[in-house]
Tab-separated table of C-alpha atoms in Angstrom:
chain	number	residue	atom	x	y	z
E	1	MET	CA	4.321	-6.870	-23.283
E	2	GLN	CA	1.858	-4.070	-24.085
E	3	LYS	CA	1.399	-2.846	-20.379
E	4	VAL	CA	0.836	0.896	-20.961
E	5	VAL	CA	-2.586	2.215	-20.494
E	6	ALA	CA	-4.055	5.587	-21.058
E	7	ASN	CA	-4.651	6.749	-17.368
E	8	ALA	CA	-5.810	5.701	-13.891
E	9	ASP	CA	-9.460	5.345	-14.940
E	10	ALA	CA	-8.482	2.703	-17.617
E	11	ALA	CA	-5.780	0.980	-15.055
E	12	ILE	CA	-8.495	0.228	-12.496
E	13	ALA	CA	-11.370	-0.206	-14.788
E	14	ASP	CA	-12.003	-3.827	-13.871
E	15	VAL	CA	-11.934	-3.356	-10.054
E	16	GLN	CA	-15.211	-4.368	-8.599
E	17	ASP	CA	-17.058	-4.008	-5.172
E	18	ASN	CA	-15.445	-6.322	-2.595
E	19	ALA	CA	-12.062	-6.221	-4.103
E	20	THR	CA	-8.893	-6.549	-1.866
E	21	ILE	CA	-6.568	-3.654	-2.773
E	22	MET	CA	-3.113	-3.291	-1.671
E	23	LEU	CA	-1.659	0.321	-1.864
E	24	GLY	CA	1.880	1.412	-1.596
E	25	GLY	CA	3.542	4.270	0.134
E	26	PHE	CA	4.768	5.291	3.527
E	27	GLY	CA	2.712	7.761	5.393
E	28	LEU	CA	1.762	10.215	2.373
E	29	CYS	CA	5.099	9.777	0.812
E	30	GLY	CA	4.813	7.597	-2.441
E	31	ILE	CA	1.072	6.628	-2.486
E	32	PRO	CA	-0.664	6.088	-5.823
E	33	GLU	CA	-2.549	9.400	-5.750
E	34	ASN	CA	-3.949	8.983	-9.391
E	35	CYS	CA	-5.170	5.290	-8.748
E	36	ILE	CA	-7.043	6.328	-5.315
E	37	ALA	CA	-8.653	9.305	-7.184
E	38	ALA	CA	-9.851	7.129	-9.997
E	39	LEU	CA	-11.343	4.453	-7.359
E	40	VAL	CA	-13.275	7.637	-5.762
E	41	ARG	CA	-14.478	8.420	-9.083
E	42	LYS	CA	-15.622	4.667	-9.986
E	43	GLY	CA	-17.534	4.515	-6.676
E	44	VAL	CA	-16.622	0.765	-6.126
E	45	LYS	CA	-17.561	-0.062	-2.507
E	46	GLU	CA	-16.850	-2.729	0.296
E	47	LEU	CA	-13.239	-2.649	-0.451
E	48	THR	CA	-10.629	-4.278	1.907
E	49	CYS	CA	-7.561	-1.876	1.805
E	50	ILE	CA	-4.163	-2.849	2.855
E	51	SER	CA	-1.590	-0.171	3.326
E	52	ASN	CA	0.971	1.001	5.651
E	53	ASN	CA	-1.407	3.934	6.704
E	54	ALA	CA	-5.007	5.237	6.167
E	55	GLY	CA	-4.094	8.560	4.702
E	56	VAL	CA	-5.283	11.859	6.049
E	57	ASP	CA	-8.944	13.293	6.187
E	58	ASP	CA	-8.750	14.715	2.602
E	59	PHE	CA	-5.963	12.947	0.932
E	60	GLY	CA	-4.825	9.406	0.313
E	61	LEU	CA	-6.920	6.635	1.479
E	62	GLY	CA	-8.840	9.238	3.560
E	63	GLN	CA	-10.713	10.179	0.366
E	64	LEU	CA	-12.042	6.638	0.046
E	65	LEU	CA	-12.876	6.537	3.814
E	66	LYS	CA	-14.809	9.811	3.450
E	67	THR	CA	-16.960	8.352	0.769
E	68	ARG	CA	-17.584	5.076	2.801
E	69	GLN	CA	-15.877	2.955	-0.020
E	70	ILE	CA	-13.852	0.940	2.474
E	71	LYS	CA	-15.457	-1.677	4.529
E	72	LYS	CA	-12.135	-3.171	6.079
E	73	MET	CA	-8.827	-1.451	6.817
E	74	MET	CA	-5.587	-3.418	7.235
E	75	ALA	CA	-2.768	-1.047	8.257
E	76	SER	CA	-0.059	-0.397	10.848
E	77	TYR	CA	-0.293	3.366	11.433
E	78	VAL	CA	-3.736	5.275	11.404
E	79	GLY	CA	-3.052	8.295	13.672
E	80	GLU	CA	-3.409	11.184	11.364
E	81	ASN	CA	-7.047	10.516	10.133
E	82	ALA	CA	-9.846	11.853	12.351
E	83	GLU	CA	-12.626	10.333	9.927
E	84	PHE	CA	-10.920	6.618	10.369
E	85	GLU	CA	-11.103	7.326	14.237
E	86	ARG	CA	-14.800	8.205	14.023
E	87	GLN	CA	-15.831	5.034	11.819
E	88	LEU	CA	-13.471	2.882	14.086
E	89	LEU	CA	-15.395	4.014	17.176
E	90	SER	CA	-18.696	3.913	15.816
E	91	GLY	CA	-18.264	0.433	14.470
E	92	GLU	CA	-18.772	1.429	10.862
E	93	LEU	CA	-15.199	0.175	9.628
E	94	GLU	CA	-13.571	-3.112	10.331
E	95	VAL	CA	-9.937	-2.535	11.355
E	96	ASP	CA	-7.093	-4.978	11.424
E	97	LEU	CA	-4.106	-3.200	13.073
E	98	ILE	CA	-0.938	-4.921	12.417
E	99	PRO	CA	2.776	-4.461	13.756
E	100	GLN	CA	4.477	-2.567	10.917
E	101	GLY	CA	6.978	-5.189	10.622
E	102	THR	CA	4.736	-8.042	10.578
E	103	LEU	CA	2.676	-6.169	7.929
E	104	ALA	CA	5.962	-5.716	5.720
E	105	THR	CA	6.875	-9.155	6.070
E	106	ARG	CA	3.365	-10.717	5.283
E	107	ILE	CA	3.431	-8.757	2.055
E	108	HIS	CA	7.108	-9.572	1.440
E	109	MET	CA	6.213	-13.343	1.995
E	110	ALA	CA	3.447	-13.135	-0.525
E	111	GLY	CA	5.623	-11.924	-3.339
E	112	MET	CA	8.039	-14.723	-2.540
E	113	GLY	CA	5.329	-17.499	-2.573
E	114	ILE	CA	5.832	-18.304	0.999
E	115	PRO	CA	2.481	-19.221	2.639
E	116	ALA	CA	3.470	-18.336	6.357
E	117	PHE	CA	6.337	-17.614	8.901
E	118	TYR	CA	6.817	-17.069	12.588
E	119	THR	CA	7.365	-14.005	14.288
E	120	PRO	CA	7.662	-12.982	18.015
E	121	ALA	CA	5.957	-9.619	17.422
E	122	GLY	CA	2.623	-9.454	19.318
E	123	TYR	CA	2.970	-12.443	21.380
E	124	GLY	CA	1.179	-11.993	24.820
E	125	THR	CA	-1.074	-9.265	23.378
E	126	GLU	CA	-4.509	-9.229	21.593
E	127	ILE	CA	-2.789	-9.755	18.268
E	128	ALA	CA	-1.997	-13.165	19.335
E	129	ILE	CA	-5.577	-14.062	19.875
E	130	GLY	CA	-6.533	-17.119	17.616
E	131	LYS	CA	-3.177	-17.575	16.088
E	132	GLU	CA	-0.795	-20.555	16.288
E	133	VAL	CA	1.985	-20.277	18.749
E	134	ARG	CA	5.017	-22.092	18.807
E	135	ALA	CA	8.416	-22.077	20.672
E	136	PHE	CA	11.659	-21.738	19.112
E	137	ASN	CA	14.965	-21.753	21.239
E	138	ASN	CA	12.822	-21.223	24.390
E	139	LYS	CA	11.172	-18.141	22.652
E	140	MET	CA	7.410	-17.749	21.559
E	141	TYR	CA	6.481	-17.060	18.328
E	142	LEU	CA	3.035	-16.363	16.354
E	143	MET	CA	2.314	-17.831	13.007
E	144	GLU	CA	1.398	-15.104	10.570
E	145	TYR	CA	0.154	-15.766	6.880
E	146	ALA	CA	1.255	-14.155	3.805
E	147	LEU	CA	-0.824	-11.300	2.572
E	148	HIS	CA	-2.201	-11.320	-0.945
E	149	ALA	CA	-4.363	-8.782	-2.858
E	150	ASP	CA	-6.505	-8.777	-5.771
E	151	PHE	CA	-4.970	-5.583	-6.907
E	152	ALA	CA	-1.785	-3.982	-5.942
E	153	MET	CA	-1.256	-0.284	-6.656
E	154	VAL	CA	2.058	1.534	-6.308
E	155	LYS	CA	3.324	4.830	-7.461
E	156	ALA	CA	7.155	4.998	-8.856
E	157	TRP	CA	9.357	7.853	-9.781
E	158	LYS	CA	10.437	6.223	-13.122
E	159	GLY	CA	8.950	3.257	-15.188
E	160	ASP	CA	9.526	2.067	-18.740
E	161	ARG	CA	6.766	0.333	-21.000
E	162	TYR	CA	7.837	-3.172	-19.883
E	163	GLY	CA	6.915	-2.310	-16.443
E	164	ASN	CA	10.382	-2.050	-14.694
E	165	LEU	CA	10.241	0.483	-11.849
E	166	VAL	CA	12.507	2.630	-10.080
E	167	PHE	CA	11.530	4.382	-6.738
E	168	ARG	CA	13.071	7.440	-5.000
E	169	LYS	CA	14.174	7.137	-1.210
E	170	THR	CA	11.252	6.612	1.232
E	171	THR	CA	8.917	5.778	-1.569
E	172	ARG	CA	10.517	2.457	-1.633
E	173	ASN	CA	9.110	1.517	1.790
E	174	PHE	CA	6.470	-1.131	1.346
E	175	SER	CA	5.747	-0.466	-2.461
E	176	THR	CA	8.488	-2.725	-3.695
E	177	SER	CA	7.107	-5.600	-1.861
E	178	ILE	CA	3.386	-4.578	-2.458
E	179	ALA	CA	4.198	-4.635	-6.224
E	180	LYS	CA	4.881	-8.548	-6.023
E	181	ALA	CA	1.873	-9.326	-3.820
E	182	GLY	CA	-1.008	-8.685	-5.976
E	183	THR	CA	-2.787	-10.804	-8.549
E	184	ILE	CA	-2.884	-7.630	-10.903
E	185	THR	CA	-0.280	-4.940	-10.173
E	186	ILE	CA	-0.822	-1.455	-11.420
E	187	ALA	CA	1.908	1.109	-11.476
E	188	GLU	CA	1.652	5.056	-11.771
E	189	VAL	CA	4.854	6.819	-12.497
E	190	GLU	CA	6.045	10.339	-12.556
E	191	HIS	CA	8.061	9.520	-15.693
E	192	LEU	CA	7.207	7.056	-18.239
E	193	VAL	CA	10.324	6.174	-20.453
E	194	GLU	CA	11.229	3.784	-23.122
E	195	PRO	CA	12.719	0.438	-22.756
E	196	GLY	CA	16.625	0.633	-22.320
E	197	GLU	CA	16.334	4.252	-20.616
E	198	LEU	CA	16.652	2.571	-17.087
E	199	ASP	CA	19.965	1.483	-15.795
E	200	PRO	CA	19.353	-2.383	-14.952
E	201	ASP	CA	21.335	-1.894	-11.865
E	202	HIS	CA	19.085	0.733	-10.490
E	203	ILE	CA	15.585	-1.193	-11.171
E	204	HIS	CA	13.727	-1.826	-7.865
E	205	VAL	CA	10.875	-3.983	-9.324
E	206	ALA	CA	11.239	-6.022	-12.376
E	207	GLY	CA	8.770	-5.574	-15.123
E	208	ILE	CA	7.423	-9.199	-14.678
E	209	TYR	CA	5.480	-8.206	-11.741
E	210	VAL	CA	3.723	-5.187	-13.232
E	211	HIS	CA	0.592	-5.774	-15.419
E	212	ARG	CA	-0.291	-2.084	-16.152
E	213	ILE	CA	1.488	1.221	-16.048
E	214	PHE	CA	0.690	4.757	-16.877
E	215	GLN	CA	2.078	8.232	-16.595
E	216	GLY	CA	0.582	10.068	-13.612
E	217	ALA	CA	-0.319	13.704	-13.262
E	218	HIS	CA	-0.870	16.457	-10.806
E	219	TYR	CA	1.092	14.749	-7.904
E	220	GLU	CA	1.157	16.659	-4.598
E	221	LYS	CA	3.967	16.779	-2.055
E	222	ARG	CA	1.856	16.598	1.069
E	223	ILE	CA	3.013	16.636	4.688
E	224	GLU	CA	1.039	14.747	7.090
E	225	LYS	CA	1.926	16.931	10.404
E	226	ARG	CA	3.664	20.243	9.934
E	227	THR	CA	5.632	21.416	12.955
E	228	VAL	CA	6.886	25.079	12.860
E	229	ARG	CA	7.781	25.573	16.411
E	230	ILE	CA	8.648	23.474	19.482
E	231	ASN	CA	7.617	24.046	23.112
E	232	GLY	CA	5.845	27.308	22.275
E	233	LYS	CA	9.069	28.733	21.097
């Protein structure tokens, strides 16, 4: 039951080159900032990263893209990262763009132990190339496989020493499923509390899914795109 580690560097110490890593968050909201910074420091390369987004140029997964540590990115939204665009267009980065609902479900299915499912999303587009297609009730569906990772990294608002996690608002998007889809799940938390301090009815991820947990530090509340005026007003 001893899951607490000293810091992010200790938590990701066994991540090696060519690892597949799944990272929680929605945009820049709720991303595992400390874990990402530790991966940059460790210098592991040839990573396959699975996340809702690719961060921005100087924050989130954008830091790993800047240092050329990612060889493949699997995501559903990448529109705020100029370095991502440059690497994609120059052929330096392998990219698998996945419809957001399909990405969320592939991750969720991995946590549930379901190997594959059918979805209509992407039928008739490039996304369908090479995939099994079946008709159900006169509608065409693609078969998609569950999406696993060697390491799953999430950030929660609160967590206890047993690994039980509580998220706040939008930070729950993707993270609650990602926490269940990794061979090793690492959680960084804003507040690390003692067992019994969390209301069982408020726990979003049970500790059984979490292998390592630590108290994070120096969190930033970044905004992807700040709008201060509309239509020149």
